[in-house]
Structures are given as structure tokens and as C-alpha cells.
């Protein structure tokens, strides 16, 4: 017999990120490592103390509620165990993390992890195919097999066994129904598991048929666009957005839909990359999609009507009325929050949420408002964060502070060079002298820049001085910024709808 024990690190209460620790004899498996939308470090602390014991990590899906904490655990908590996921989960996991990280960096100082941390963590993922059996390192005898889970491309149900005997199945957030581009999950290969780890989130949920859901969506879109309003469709970064974008691209190509005169936009920091990564993943899609590709080389993600945008400014230049598919679902950061704040004051506009998020997020509050429960008032207090250019006295103080920091750094480096000067070779001493000269020259340049700024030079805001590095994908131009927060945003008259586009809603 196999001794096994499963415990929840986080994820058993309401809509929490998922993270379970499974013990099979002396082997500890971390099943998913999600993080919430607000980067609550309490979740991390629960996992961190167990990191030294983890033998392997199994990722079910690419989204942040299943893989969001992976960059932090690898970079800051010393997680060095093997990580397993399907190929699409690995690629789309990077897209989720990039979009999530860039959305926060655009409005605030974010230091929990970097783009390099994201790359380093997902580079360590061992990519598997469905039904591929892998034996964990060592003589534990534990084997893992990913099985199709539906819902998101590359999503996996994990079958875990030891010695070919008692099976353990980890199946969460799966979808047993076929979708436009994916087959449903398959349980044929699972026979009476010794332990089943699953969820009952939708046990009492009655989902309308796909045809009925599509009709509801089209009706709301046409009504909004004909009235001259814009429609914000809130989606995730690289998961269900593919299905929704594929469906809408087909609708826009149908002349009878009355939608072709209007613009259709997909907006995220990684929109082009998501579509580019999804296009070659035909083997992971439904039988119908594969047959269509084999017969006519038809790829569902070679869009003809969807315009891909990566900045707010690009969307603003597109003529209204328009429909914008925008990340992310929580609406705690990113373009969905920005467009909501811009569009919510116009009664002609409509906000459609296609999925749920954490309990305390803006997206969750709007869903309760749309359903008429939990929120009696039509007002929500929000904290609005922006980066603003420093001007006048604030800019001078910032430059003076930066100048002082660099002078102090240069002084410490020169003192260190002098202390070791007697023990170095002539070549090393020559290099040190050169370093000192470079430092002195840099400090002189900073002093000159600060002098020009305080002297009222016209080009002071763009003076060349060391500034915080611009994040990947940013268009800030390297000018110093300060954070600005405001509270008390009213939710006025924009129509808010919640359309269930997935099984687990």
C-alpha cells in the first residue's frame, strides 16, 4: 500500500489561489502555486516554510490563480525542485506573468519579482505532452501523467501513481464539455482512483447552453453599438480570451450579425505574443479544429477582424463605436481598470465580465452589482494609481537626492579601491585608477546636470542623468515619475453585465 496525505496550503476557501501539498510516502508534490490579485504575502508564507521539502511542482493551468507565485518562489524562496507542465501551459504562463507584472509596473513601484525572474522560473519547466508518463528523479517510483482538462489550452488533470498501483488524481477547474477550439476533459483513463482531489465550486450551478449564451452576448453588443456606445469585454490574458476572440472574429465575418461595421479590438500588453503562441498549438486543440486545419489549413487564431493593441493610446485612436476585449478579469490593475474608469460615466457604454476573480476585487464587486446582490449602492470607492511627471521643486528634490546617492556610492567605491590598493598588482592598480576617473567624471556630469536644473534651464525635465530603468515594454521615456493616488470613484450609469462564458462560473 502507498501512504499518501494531501493538505491545502491555500485554496480551500471561496475563490482563493490554488496550492496543495501532496505527500506520497517520502515524496512531496506541490500541486499548483497560485497567487491572488493583490500579492498577499500570507499565501507565500504558507508555502515558503515547506519549500525545502518539495520534490516536484505540477502546474495545471497557466493563469495566475494556478501559477502566479512561481516566479517569486523560484527567485526569492529558493524553490529548486523540478517543475512540470504541458507546453502551452509553460508558454502562456509567461504571457500571464508578463501582462500581470507590466500592468502593475505601469502605475506603481513593483519589486516582488522581475521579468528576468519570470523567464528564469518558466525556463526550468519540463514541458510534457498529454498522456506522457514521467518518473520522478530518484528511486521513489512515483510517476506522473498529464491528461486533458479542457477550459484552457494545455490545461491538465494530473494522474499520480507509485509502482503502477494506487492512483491519485488531481483534477480542478476542468471542463467536461467540448468548446469551439478544445475538447472536453477525459476520464476514460482513470479507473477508481485511490484518492481524488477535486472541487465542487459549480456543483449547484446551472449553466445555460452555449447557443443561449452566445445570443445573450450578441444582443448586448448590438444594442450597445447601435446606440453609439463602446463595449468593454473583460477577459483573461491568455486563456479563455482565445475562445472569445475566435468566436467574435467569426461573428464579425458573418454579414447577418450586423457587427461588421464596428471595430473589434483585443487589448493587453502581450496580445500579439498570445496569438502568435496559440497559432501553432493545433495538436492541443479539438478534433474539429485539427480536421479543419488538415483539410484547408484553417487556423482559428489567424484573425481577420480582431485588431491587436498593446497600449491605451492605440485603442483611443480607433474609431468608436467599438468592442474591446481587455485584460484582466480582476480589474485590480491593467487596461480593464483603466478603460472602466474612463468609460463608466457614459450611460451608452456597456461593461461585460466573462469570468470571476477574488472576493475583494473590483471585478467581483461589479458582478455582485450586476446581479443586484451584496451591493445596495451604485457607488464604489476605488484607489486610483498613476505615474506623474515630476515638475518644479519636486523634480529638483528628486535630482538632488539621486545626486547625493550617486556621490555617496562613488565615495564608498573609491575608499574601497584605496584600501585594497597596496595589495593589487600594477595592472589592477591601473584598472582601479581608471575606475576612479570614470566615477569622478560621472559625478561631475551629475553635478553639472543638477546645476543646470536648478539654474532654470529650459530642458531641465529631460536632462541626462541616471534614472530608474524603464520596465520591459514601457513607453515612459525614462522621465522620473511619482505615484499619485485618489479615492472615491463613483460608479455612475454604464451598463454592467456578467455573462458566463465558462463552466466554472
JSON list of C-alpha atoms in Angstrom, two decimals, residues 30 32 55 91 114 121 139 144 160 181 195 217 249 289 317 325 340 356 359 413-414 434 472 502:
[
{"chain": "A", "resi": 30, "resn": "UNK", "atom": "CA", "xyz": [3.30, 20.90, -4.80]},
{"chain": "A", "resi": 32, "resn": "UNK", "atom": "CA", "xyz": [-0.13, 24.37, -8.40]},
{"chain": "A", "resi": 55, "resn": "UNK", "atom": "CA", "xyz": [10.17, 17.11, -4.53]},
{"chain": "A", "resi": 91, "resn": "UNK", "atom": "CA", "xyz": [4.29, 29.39, -22.84]},
{"chain": "A", "resi": 114, "resn": "UNK", "atom": "CA", "xyz": [11.07, 40.96, -12.31]},
{"chain": "A", "resi": 121, "resn": "UNK", "atom": "CA", "xyz": [11.31, 30.27, -13.47]},
{"chain": "A", "resi": 139, "resn": "UNK", "atom": "CA", "xyz": [14.17, 5.75, -6.55]},
{"chain": "A", "resi": 144, "resn": "UNK", "atom": "CA", "xyz": [3.03, 11.49, -13.17]},
{"chain": "A", "resi": 160, "resn": "UNK", "atom": "CA", "xyz": [-0.08, 10.31, -9.95]},
{"chain": "A", "resi": 181, "resn": "UNK", "atom": "CA", "xyz": [-11.30, 25.11, -30.01]},
{"chain": "A", "resi": 195, "resn": "UNK", "atom": "CA", "xyz": [-7.53, 9.48, -3.87]},
{"chain": "A", "resi": 217, "resn": "UNK", "atom": "CA", "xyz": [-23.72, 38.30, -25.82]},
{"chain": "A", "resi": 249, "resn": "UNK", "atom": "CA", "xyz": [-13.92, 37.11, -35.13]},
{"chain": "A", "resi": 289, "resn": "UNK", "atom": "CA", "xyz": [-10.03, 22.24, -35.35]},
{"chain": "A", "resi": 317, "resn": "UNK", "atom": "CA", "xyz": [-7.07, 56.17, -31.91]},
{"chain": "A", "resi": 325, "resn": "UNK", "atom": "CA", "xyz": [-11.50, 42.62, -25.30]},
{"chain": "A", "resi": 340, "resn": "UNK", "atom": "CA", "xyz": [-13.55, 51.08, -16.94]},
{"chain": "A", "resi": 356, "resn": "UNK", "atom": "CA", "xyz": [-14.93, 35.72, -11.85]},
{"chain": "A", "resi": 359, "resn": "UNK", "atom": "CA", "xyz": [-13.74, 38.25, -3.50]},
{"chain": "A", "resi": 413, "resn": "UNK", "atom": "CA", "xyz": [33.80, 52.72, -4.08]},
{"chain": "A", "resi": 414, "resn": "UNK", "atom": "CA", "xyz": [36.87, 54.98, -4.11]},
{"chain": "A", "resi": 434, "resn": "UNK", "atom": "CA", "xyz": [40.64, 54.12, -14.40]},
{"chain": "A", "resi": 472, "resn": "UNK", "atom": "CA", "xyz": [10.23, 45.97, -20.43]},
{"chain": "A", "resi": 502, "resn": "UNK", "atom": "CA", "xyz": [-17.04, 29.15, -18.86]}
]
